[in-house]
Short mmCIF file of C-alpha atoms in Angstrom, two decimals:
data_model
loop_
_atom_site.label_atom_id
_atom_site.label_comp_id
_atom_site.label_asym_id
_atom_site.label_seq_id
_atom_site.Cartn_x
_atom_site.Cartn_y
_atom_site.Cartn_z
CA MET A 1016 -1.07 24.26 1.93
CA ASN A 1017 -1.68 20.71 0.16
CA VAL A 1018 0.24 18.98 2.79
CA ALA A 1019 -2.30 20.59 5.40
CA LEU A 1020 -5.40 19.46 3.17
CA ALA A 1021 -3.60 15.68 4.02
CA LEU A 1022 -3.27 16.27 7.52
CA ILE A 1023 -6.82 17.94 8.38
CA LEU A 1024 -8.68 15.87 5.78
CA GLY A 1025 -6.93 13.50 4.35
CA GLN A 1026 -6.53 15.27 0.78
CA LYS A 1027 -3.35 14.12 -0.61
CA GLN A 1028 -4.00 13.92 -4.15
CA GLU A 1029 -2.25 17.00 -4.94
CA ILE A 1030 1.15 16.63 -2.78
CA SER A 1031 4.03 16.59 -4.96
CA SER A 1032 6.05 13.31 -5.54
CA ASP A 1033 8.87 14.35 -3.75
CA ILE A 1034 7.14 15.01 -0.68
CA LYS A 1035 5.51 11.88 -0.34
CA GLN A 1036 8.55 10.30 -0.94
CA ASP A 1037 10.24 12.22 2.04
CA TYR A 1038 7.12 10.88 3.83
CA GLN A 1039 7.47 7.17 2.75
CA PHE A 1040 11.46 6.98 3.21
CA SER A 1041 11.16 8.59 6.87
CA GLY A 1042 8.49 6.17 7.88
CA VAL A 1043 5.92 8.41 8.92
CA THR A 1044 3.38 8.30 5.37
CA HIS A 1045 0.32 7.55 7.89
CA VAL A 1046 0.35 10.91 9.17
CA LEU A 1047 -1.00 11.58 5.88
CA SER A 1048 -3.90 9.92 6.12
CA VAL A 1049 -6.63 10.77 8.64
CA SER A 1050 -6.94 7.77 11.17
CA GLY A 1051 -7.43 7.56 14.95
CA LEU A 1052 -5.09 10.16 15.48
CA HIS A 1053 -6.75 12.70 13.83
CA VAL A 1054 -10.47 11.88 15.23
CA GLY A 1055 -8.88 11.67 18.76
CA TYR A 1056 -7.91 15.50 18.42
CA ILE A 1057 -11.46 16.41 17.07
CA MET A 1058 -12.97 14.68 19.74
CA LEU A 1059 -11.12 16.10 22.42
CA LEU A 1060 -11.59 19.11 21.20
CA ILE A 1061 -15.53 18.76 20.87
CA LEU A 1062 -15.21 17.66 24.59
CA PHE A 1063 -13.54 20.87 25.40
CA ILE A 1064 -16.32 23.21 23.63
CA LEU A 1065 -19.33 20.83 25.45
CA LYS A 1066 -17.45 21.40 29.03
CA PRO A 1067 -19.71 23.98 29.86
CA ILE A 1068 -22.58 21.86 29.29
CA PRO A 1069 -23.24 19.92 32.98
CA ASN A 1070 -23.29 16.06 33.36
CA THR A 1071 -26.88 15.85 33.57
CA LYS A 1072 -29.00 13.03 32.03
CA LYS A 1073 -29.97 15.71 29.18
CA GLY A 1074 -26.87 17.34 29.06
CA SER A 1075 -25.30 14.11 28.75
CA LEU A 1076 -27.76 13.27 26.02
CA ILE A 1077 -26.57 16.27 24.48
CA LYS A 1078 -23.19 15.74 24.59
CA LEU A 1079 -23.39 12.01 23.00
CA ALA A 1080 -25.66 13.14 20.18
CA THR A 1081 -22.92 16.08 19.25
CA ILE A 1082 -19.80 14.05 19.20
CA ILE A 1083 -21.42 11.70 16.91
CA PHE A 1084 -23.36 14.10 14.74
CA SER A 1085 -19.40 16.04 14.48
CA LEU A 1086 -17.76 13.12 13.81
CA ALA A 1087 -19.80 11.51 11.22
CA LEU A 1088 -19.72 14.79 9.54
CA PHE A 1089 -15.95 14.96 9.67
CA ALA A 1090 -16.03 11.60 8.23
CA ILE A 1091 -17.92 12.48 5.46
CA VAL A 1092 -15.96 15.72 5.01
CA SER A 1093 -12.56 13.88 4.46
CA GLY A 1094 -14.15 11.48 2.13
CA LEU A 1095 -15.43 8.27 4.25
CA SER A 1096 -11.59 6.48 3.79
CA PRO A 1097 -11.45 3.35 5.36
CA PRO A 1098 -9.20 4.85 8.50
CA VAL A 1099 -11.77 7.88 8.84
CA LEU A 1100 -14.75 4.97 8.99
CA ARG A 1101 -12.51 2.57 11.46
CA SER A 1102 -11.47 5.27 13.73
CA VAL A 1103 -14.84 7.68 13.92
CA VAL A 1104 -16.90 4.31 14.74
CA MET A 1105 -14.30 3.63 17.49
CA PHE A 1106 -14.49 6.59 19.09
CA SER A 1107 -18.24 7.07 18.79
CA PHE A 1108 -18.64 3.65 20.57
CA LEU A 1109 -16.33 4.97 23.31
CA ALA A 1110 -18.48 7.77 23.55
CA ILE A 1111 -21.99 5.83 23.82
CA ALA A 1112 -20.10 3.45 26.96
CA ASN A 1113 -18.70 6.75 28.52
CA HIS A 1114 -22.77 8.22 28.40
CA LEU A 1115 -23.85 4.75 30.08
CA HIS A 1116 -21.22 4.67 31.97
CA ARG A 1117 -19.73 1.64 31.17
CA ASN A 1118 -16.14 0.20 31.12
CA SER A 1119 -15.95 -0.53 27.11
CA ASN A 1120 -13.82 -3.35 26.54
CA THR A 1121 -11.02 -1.95 23.68
CA TYR A 1122 -10.71 -5.45 21.80
CA HIS A 1123 -14.47 -5.80 21.76
CA THR A 1124 -15.21 -2.14 20.44
CA LEU A 1125 -12.51 -2.82 17.63
CA LEU A 1126 -13.97 -6.09 16.79
CA VAL A 1127 -17.73 -4.39 16.52
CA SER A 1128 -16.16 -1.69 14.41
CA ILE A 1129 -14.55 -4.39 11.93
CA PHE A 1130 -18.25 -5.77 11.92
CA LEU A 1131 -20.20 -2.64 11.11
CA ILE A 1132 -17.58 -1.32 8.80
CA LEU A 1133 -17.71 -4.68 6.92
CA LEU A 1134 -21.17 -5.22 7.22
CA PHE A 1135 -22.02 -2.58 4.63
CA GLU A 1136 -18.80 -2.21 2.64
CA PRO A 1137 -17.49 -6.03 2.34
CA TYR A 1138 -14.67 -5.45 -0.09
CA PHE A 1139 -12.64 -2.68 2.81
CA LEU A 1140 -11.49 -6.28 3.76
CA PHE A 1141 -9.05 -6.21 0.91
CA ASP A 1142 -8.34 -2.61 1.11
CA ALA A 1143 -4.50 -2.29 2.51
CA GLY A 1144 -5.37 0.98 4.51
CA PHE A 1145 -7.92 -0.63 6.06
CA GLN A 1146 -5.89 -4.04 6.95
CA LEU A 1147 -2.85 -1.80 8.04
CA SER A 1148 -4.93 0.40 10.52
CA TYR A 1149 -6.70 -1.92 12.26
CA ILE A 1150 -3.64 -4.46 12.49
CA ALA A 1151 -1.70 -1.70 13.98
CA LEU A 1152 -4.21 -0.19 16.61
CA PHE A 1153 -4.31 -4.09 17.40
CA SER A 1154 -0.14 -4.37 18.14
CA ILE A 1155 -0.79 -0.81 20.04
CA LEU A 1156 -3.14 -2.26 22.19
CA TRP A 1157 -1.84 -6.05 22.50
CA LEU A 1158 1.86 -5.18 22.27
CA GLN A 1159 2.29 -1.62 24.00
CA PRO A 1160 1.44 -2.42 27.30
CA LEU A 1161 4.58 -5.30 27.03
CA LEU A 1162 7.08 -2.74 25.52
CA LYS A 1163 6.31 0.08 27.93
CA ASN A 1164 7.20 -2.18 31.23
CA ILE A 1165 10.42 -2.87 30.10
CA TRP A 1166 11.63 0.59 31.41
CA LEU A 1167 9.99 2.80 34.07
CA PRO A 1168 11.48 5.81 33.65
CA LYS A 1169 10.63 8.60 36.53
CA LYS A 1170 10.77 11.77 34.88
CA LYS A 1171 8.15 12.87 32.78
CA ILE A 1172 9.41 13.88 29.50
CA VAL A 1173 11.53 10.49 29.65
CA LYS A 1174 8.39 8.68 30.42
CA TYR A 1175 6.35 10.71 27.66
CA LEU A 1176 9.25 9.61 24.72
CA TRP A 1177 9.39 6.38 26.00
CA GLU A 1178 5.50 5.67 25.49
CA ALA A 1179 5.43 7.55 22.21
CA LEU A 1180 8.42 5.11 21.22
CA THR A 1181 6.76 2.16 22.58
CA VAL A 1182 3.93 2.96 20.50
CA SER A 1183 5.45 3.39 17.38
CA PHE A 1184 7.70 0.49 18.08
CA ALA A 1185 4.39 -1.54 18.62
CA ALA A 1186 2.80 -0.11 15.64
CA GLN A 1187 5.83 -1.10 13.20
CA ILE A 1188 6.32 -4.67 14.59
CA GLY A 1189 2.39 -5.38 14.02
CA THR A 1190 2.35 -4.19 10.20
CA PHE A 1191 6.12 -5.04 9.87
CA PRO A 1192 5.42 -8.18 7.67
CA ILE A 1193 2.19 -6.81 5.90
CA CYS A 1194 4.20 -3.58 4.98
CA LEU A 1195 6.39 -5.98 3.42
CA TYR A 1196 4.27 -7.71 1.41
CA TYR A 1197 2.45 -4.62 0.12
CA PHE A 1198 5.32 -2.12 -0.51
CA HIS A 1199 8.47 -4.29 -0.21
CA GLN A 1200 10.38 -1.55 1.68
CA PHE A 1201 11.39 -0.37 5.30
CA PRO A 1202 12.31 2.69 6.48
CA ALA A 1203 14.90 1.59 9.44
CA LEU A 1204 14.70 5.43 10.91
CA PHE A 1205 11.08 5.54 11.87
CA PHE A 1206 11.34 5.55 15.64
CA VAL A 1207 13.50 8.77 15.47
CA THR A 1208 10.91 10.29 13.04
CA ASN A 1209 8.00 9.82 15.29
CA ILE A 1210 9.91 11.22 18.26
CA LEU A 1211 10.65 14.05 16.29
CA ILE A 1212 8.04 14.56 14.47
CA LEU A 1213 5.46 13.98 17.45
CA PRO A 1214 5.38 17.64 19.31
CA VAL A 1215 5.05 19.19 15.72
CA LEU A 1216 2.37 17.05 14.54
CA SER A 1217 0.34 17.63 18.04
CA PHE A 1218 0.02 21.20 17.43
CA ILE A 1219 -0.51 21.34 14.35
CA MET A 1220 -3.50 19.32 14.14
CA ILE A 1221 -5.06 21.77 17.09
CA VAL A 1222 -4.16 24.58 15.16
CA GLY A 1223 -5.49 22.75 11.90
CA ILE A 1224 -8.85 22.12 13.08
CA VAL A 1225 -8.95 25.56 14.37
CA VAL A 1226 -8.36 26.92 11.18
CA MET A 1227 -10.94 24.72 9.43
CA LEU A 1228 -13.51 25.77 11.87
CA ILE A 1229 -13.02 29.36 11.84
CA SER A 1230 -12.75 28.88 8.07
CA VAL A 1231 -16.42 27.55 7.79
CA PHE A 1232 -18.24 30.77 9.39
CA THR A 1233 -15.75 33.57 8.52
CA ASN A 1234 -12.39 34.45 7.10
CA CYS A 1235 -9.33 32.86 9.60
CA HIS A 1236 -7.13 36.10 10.97
CA ILE A 1237 -3.89 36.15 8.71
CA ILE A 1238 -1.59 35.93 12.13
CA ILE A 1239 -3.20 32.17 12.87
CA ILE A 1240 -2.68 30.73 9.29
CA GLN A 1241 0.82 31.92 8.92
CA ILE A 1242 1.68 30.20 12.35
CA PHE A 1243 0.01 26.83 10.79
CA GLU A 1244 1.85 27.29 7.46
CA LYS A 1245 5.16 27.80 9.12
CA SER A 1246 4.40 24.85 11.61
CA ILE A 1247 3.67 22.64 8.36
CA PHE A 1248 7.00 24.34 7.06
CA ILE A 1249 8.84 22.95 10.16
CA LEU A 1250 7.33 19.47 10.14
CA ASN A 1251 8.58 18.55 6.30
CA GLN A 1252 11.88 20.06 6.73
CA ILE A 1253 12.33 17.55 9.63
CA ILE A 1254 10.72 14.61 7.63
CA HIS A 1255 13.21 15.92 4.68
CA PHE A 1256 16.43 15.84 6.69
CA VAL A 1257 15.15 12.45 7.98
CA ALA A 1258 14.60 11.17 4.45
CA SER A 1259 17.76 12.57 3.37
CA PHE A 1260 19.49 9.42 4.74
CA GLU A 1261 18.47 6.78 1.99
CA SER A 1262 20.90 4.27 3.23
CA PHE A 1263 18.45 3.59 5.92
CA VAL A 1264 15.72 2.84 3.67
CA ILE A 1265 15.88 -0.64 2.88
CA LYS A 1266 14.21 -1.19 -0.87
CA ASP A 1267 13.47 -4.00 -3.14
CA ILE A 1268 12.44 -6.33 -0.45
CA SER A 1269 11.19 -9.36 -1.75
CA PHE A 1270 7.96 -10.81 0.25
CA ASN A 1271 5.23 -13.23 -0.66
CA SER A 1272 2.11 -14.79 0.86
CA TYR A 1273 4.14 -17.78 2.49
CA HIS A 1274 6.69 -15.21 3.99
CA LEU A 1275 3.63 -12.76 5.49
CA ILE A 1276 1.64 -16.19 7.02
CA SER A 1277 4.47 -17.55 8.56
CA PHE A 1278 5.90 -14.34 9.91
CA TYR A 1279 2.53 -13.37 11.18
CA LEU A 1280 2.30 -16.95 13.07
CA PHE A 1281 5.59 -16.64 14.55
CA LEU A 1282 5.05 -12.72 15.72
CA ILE A 1283 1.93 -14.24 17.43
CA ALA A 1284 3.68 -17.06 18.81
CA SER A 1285 6.55 -14.92 20.23
CA ILE A 1286 4.47 -11.83 22.31
CA LYS A 1287 2.44 -14.29 23.93
CA TRP A 1288 5.40 -16.72 24.95
CA PHE A 1289 7.14 -13.12 26.45
CA LYS A 1290 4.02 -12.17 28.09
CA LYS A 1291 3.66 -14.97 30.31
CA PRO A 1292 6.74 -17.53 29.27
CA CYS A 1293 6.07 -21.69 29.39
CA TYR A 1294 7.33 -24.54 27.82
CA ASN A 1295 4.40 -25.15 25.19
CA LYS A 1296 4.54 -21.76 24.37
CA LEU A 1297 8.22 -21.83 23.64
CA LEU A 1298 7.52 -25.08 21.51
CA ILE A 1299 4.97 -23.35 19.68
CA THR A 1300 7.27 -20.40 18.78
CA LEU A 1301 10.24 -23.03 17.94
CA VAL A 1302 7.33 -24.77 15.59
CA THR A 1303 6.91 -21.38 13.80
CA ILE A 1304 10.49 -20.51 13.26
CA VAL A 1305 10.43 -23.84 11.76
CA LEU A 1306 7.75 -22.57 9.15
CA VAL A 1307 9.42 -19.45 8.73
CA GLN A 1308 12.27 -21.62 7.15
CA ILE A 1309 9.81 -23.84 5.50
CA SER A 1310 8.08 -20.89 3.68
CA PHE A 1311 11.42 -20.11 2.51
CA ILE A 1312 12.43 -23.25 1.33
CA GLN A 1313 8.68 -23.91 -0.72
CA THR A 1314 9.79 -20.10 -2.48
CA LYS A 1315 12.87 -21.01 -3.45
CA LYS A 1316 11.73 -24.33 -4.67
CA GLU A 1317 8.67 -22.57 -6.47
CA ILE A 1318 10.85 -20.19 -7.80
CA GLU A 1319 13.47 -22.59 -9.84
CA SER A 1320 10.90 -24.37 -11.56
CA LYS A 1321 8.79 -20.94 -12.65
CA LYS A 1322 8.64 -20.28 -16.51
CA GLU A 1323 6.66 -17.51 -17.71
CA PHE A 1324 7.05 -15.03 -21.14
CA ILE A 1325 5.00 -11.72 -20.06
CA ILE A 1326 4.48 -8.87 -22.48
CA PHE A 1327 3.34 -5.60 -20.36
CA HIS A 1328 1.21 -2.88 -21.24
CA THR A 1329 3.56 0.30 -21.56
CA LYS A 1330 2.35 3.28 -23.94
CA LYS A 1331 4.83 3.91 -26.89
CA LYS A 1332 7.04 1.21 -26.22
CA THR A 1333 7.05 -2.45 -26.30
CA ILE A 1334 8.35 -4.62 -23.26
CA ILE A 1335 8.37 -8.07 -22.68
CA THR A 1336 10.31 -10.46 -20.23
CA GLU A 1337 11.47 -13.83 -20.35
CA ARG A 1338 11.76 -15.60 -17.25
CA ILE A 1339 13.21 -18.72 -15.97
CA GLY A 1340 13.85 -19.57 -12.71
CA ARG A 1341 15.21 -16.29 -11.42
CA ASP A 1342 16.64 -14.98 -14.00
CA ILE A 1343 14.62 -12.76 -16.34
CA SER A 1344 15.66 -11.28 -20.21
CA LEU A 1345 14.17 -7.75 -21.01
CA PHE A 1346 13.49 -7.47 -24.60
CA THR A 1347 12.48 -3.59 -25.86
CA ASN A 1348 12.22 -1.75 -29.19
CA ASN A 1349 13.86 0.99 -27.75
CA ALA A 1350 17.97 1.37 -27.18
CA LEU A 1351 19.44 -1.01 -25.11
CA SER A 1352 19.94 0.64 -21.53
CA GLU A 1353 19.45 0.33 -17.81
CA LYS A 1354 16.85 2.55 -17.91
CA ASP A 1355 14.35 0.52 -19.61
CA SER A 1356 15.11 -1.85 -16.78
CA LYS A 1357 14.25 1.02 -14.17
CA ASN A 1358 10.56 1.19 -15.35
CA ASN A 1359 8.01 1.29 -12.22
CA VAL A 1360 6.29 -1.81 -13.63
CA LEU A 1361 9.20 -4.22 -13.96
CA GLU A 1362 10.79 -3.22 -10.91
CA THR A 1363 7.83 -4.10 -9.50
CA TYR A 1364 7.65 -7.51 -11.23
CA PHE A 1365 11.40 -7.88 -10.37
CA VAL A 1366 11.11 -7.82 -6.65
CA ALA A 1367 7.53 -9.29 -6.65
CA ASN A 1368 8.37 -12.52 -8.28
CA PHE A 1369 12.44 -12.39 -6.45
CA GLY A 1370 13.79 -11.88 -10.00
CA VAL A 1371 16.96 -11.11 -11.13
CA LEU A 1372 17.87 -9.22 -14.60
CA LYS A 1373 20.18 -11.24 -16.83
CA SER A 1374 19.97 -9.52 -20.11
CA ILE A 1375 18.40 -6.53 -22.05
CA LYS A 1376 18.24 -7.27 -25.53
CA LYS A 1377 16.54 -5.96 -29.05
CA ILE A 1378 12.77 -7.60 -30.14
CA LYS A 1379 13.62 -9.43 -32.94
CA ASN A 1380 10.35 -10.25 -35.30
CA VAL A 1381 10.63 -13.83 -34.39
CA LEU A 1382 11.05 -15.50 -30.13
CA PHE A 1383 10.39 -19.12 -29.17
CA PHE A 1384 9.44 -19.50 -25.55
CA ASP A 1385 8.32 -22.83 -24.38
CA GLY A 1386 7.86 -24.91 -28.15
CA LYS A 1387 5.88 -21.81 -29.51
CA LYS A 1388 6.58 -19.61 -31.89
CA ILE A 1389 5.47 -15.86 -31.67
CA LEU A 1390 6.02 -13.66 -34.60
CA LEU A 1391 6.22 -9.82 -34.25
CA ILE A 1392 5.00 -7.53 -36.94
CA ASP A 1393 6.13 -3.87 -36.10
CA SER A 1394 5.86 -0.61 -37.86
CA SER A 1395 7.30 -2.03 -41.11
CA GLY A 1396 4.23 -4.18 -41.44
CA ILE A 1397 6.71 -6.77 -43.41
CA TYR A 1398 6.10 -10.42 -42.23
CA GLU A 1399 6.66 -14.06 -43.85
CA LYS A 1400 3.80 -15.34 -44.94
CA LYS A 1401 4.79 -18.99 -44.42
CA SER A 1402 6.12 -18.55 -41.04
CA LYS A 1403 2.79 -20.09 -39.11
CA PRO A 1404 3.33 -18.79 -35.83
CA ASP A 1405 1.27 -19.66 -32.69
CA ILE A 1406 1.15 -15.91 -31.69
CA LEU A 1407 0.71 -13.00 -34.13
CA MET A 1408 1.83 -9.94 -31.85
CA LEU A 1409 1.60 -6.46 -33.47
CA ILE A 1410 3.35 -3.52 -32.14
CA ALA A 1411 4.01 0.45 -33.10
CA SER A 1412 0.82 0.34 -35.36
CA PRO A 1413 1.80 -1.42 -38.52
CA LYS A 1414 -0.09 -0.43 -41.86
CA ILE A 1415 -1.18 -4.11 -42.68
CA ASN A 1416 -4.12 -5.75 -43.91
CA LEU A 1417 -5.07 -7.99 -40.68
CA ASP A 1418 -7.78 -10.07 -42.90
CA ARG A 1419 -5.18 -11.00 -44.99
CA ALA A 1420 -2.56 -11.57 -42.51
CA LEU A 1421 -4.96 -13.89 -40.69
CA GLU A 1422 -5.50 -15.84 -43.86
CA ASP A 1423 -1.54 -16.15 -44.35
CA LEU A 1424 -0.25 -16.79 -41.25
CA HIS A 1425 -3.21 -18.69 -38.91
CA PRO A 1426 -2.09 -17.64 -35.71
CA LYS A 1427 -3.94 -19.22 -32.62
CA ILE A 1428 -4.38 -15.39 -31.00
CA VAL A 1429 -3.08 -12.33 -31.89
CA ILE A 1430 -1.81 -9.87 -29.19
CA ALA A 1431 -1.86 -6.19 -29.43
CA ASP A 1432 0.03 -4.17 -26.61
CA GLY A 1433 0.25 -0.46 -25.51
CA SER A 1434 2.27 0.79 -28.40
CA ASN A 1435 -0.50 0.55 -30.98
CA SER A 1436 -2.60 3.42 -31.48
CA TYR A 1437 -6.39 2.98 -29.66
CA SER A 1438 -8.47 2.84 -33.03
CA ILE A 1439 -6.43 0.77 -35.08
CA GLN A 1440 -6.69 -1.76 -32.06
CA GLU A 1441 -10.74 -1.54 -32.78
CA TYR A 1442 -10.34 -2.44 -36.48
CA TRP A 1443 -7.86 -5.71 -35.23
CA LYS A 1444 -10.56 -6.92 -32.80
CA THR A 1445 -12.95 -6.51 -35.92
CA SER A 1446 -11.35 -8.40 -38.39
CA CYS A 1447 -10.37 -11.40 -35.31
CA TYR A 1448 -13.74 -11.19 -34.61
CA LYS A 1449 -14.74 -11.96 -37.65
CA LYS A 1450 -12.12 -15.10 -38.25
CA ARG A 1451 -13.20 -16.33 -34.87
CA VAL A 1452 -9.30 -15.73 -33.34
CA PRO A 1453 -8.96 -14.30 -29.78
CA PHE A 1454 -7.53 -10.94 -29.52
CA HIS A 1455 -6.08 -9.79 -26.54
CA SER A 1456 -5.80 -6.20 -26.11
CA THR A 1457 -3.25 -5.18 -23.46
CA ASN A 1458 -4.80 -1.40 -23.55
CA GLU A 1459 -8.08 -3.39 -22.48
CA LYS A 1460 -6.95 -6.58 -20.38
CA GLY A 1461 -4.11 -5.79 -18.96
CA PHE A 1462 -0.41 -7.82 -19.48
CA PHE A 1463 -0.54 -11.13 -21.41
CA ARG A 1464 1.14 -14.09 -19.68
CA LEU A 1465 2.51 -17.17 -21.29
CA ASN A 1466 3.55 -19.66 -18.99
#
């Protein structure tokens, strides 16, 4: 039923991590986010209900008002998420164009919906869901007709499957670079999943909307609910089967902003060339290939010259990394094991920074990085008074008089990580304020970087 809530209203907070992972590995996470597919079904249902109303001037106006009101109400109920807003605005404009008996340009409608949404919520521009939603839709509108014309099957069933496949391919091609940039993985069996689930998903959406509408006014009949539940069970089983082939999920792909921009330039240039081949377009496509190569060279150059020391914010443990080029050394106060390197935060850090784990070491009380001395005081509270560190790091809630320690050590900055209790950090903050020493709590300010 949590999947039902996600499919109909986009409320996916209660879905278990295993089911989310199945949807992610099979390449159909988008069906759990309410978007154009869901809003399209709702609009079709509204048009079906309003069919008896004659297409007079007054009747057409009633239909338009009902459609816009219903879509707006659904957007509010589903939480006004960026994909829902985009879809509702898009379909509202299509309904208005239909009422005015005008052929609306889909690209214009797309741009107007972007403008209106960003006018009221400018920060949606930086929302990953908003970006993916519009890029996927633009890719389908721009690229799908080209893919569809590659093969023109005569049988209706084959034609239906081919069109569904080309829609899926168009969306995946368009969102491929930005998906790698945000999620660093690629489900190779996405096209198989989309073909398998499309008939089941269509049935679920229709029955789900019916169940939702009936439930607003009265108790829905148990048979309809059982059919709805069984169809979702079948959907989950199909997705779980595809997701079980984990070897087809390419994970931990390092991809940065240089790659993102150069790959999109290459995609745009190559699609333009495929649509209407000519010498100039071929030349531009070849130039973009060179830009992709330059992005890899520039990334490698920056990685090799990179040096940084990071103190992470992790509860009840201390995790520090020292990075020189691609090689990363991990320091932890726990038992030395590969398990520490499987921390989600660390995995993200390794992938995003093209890093390779070189070694896992036990934390020492004194560390050195780039000519700076770092003194760690742990739960024992023992330290060398004459050590004179540049950075004082407090871990595991040591019971010390920080005022006295600051007078003895004279550090340039004090850092407290997530292994310390919150209450004791408040006392340390006050002590540092009195001594005019900067205090960095990872609990408040996040990780600390030294480079």
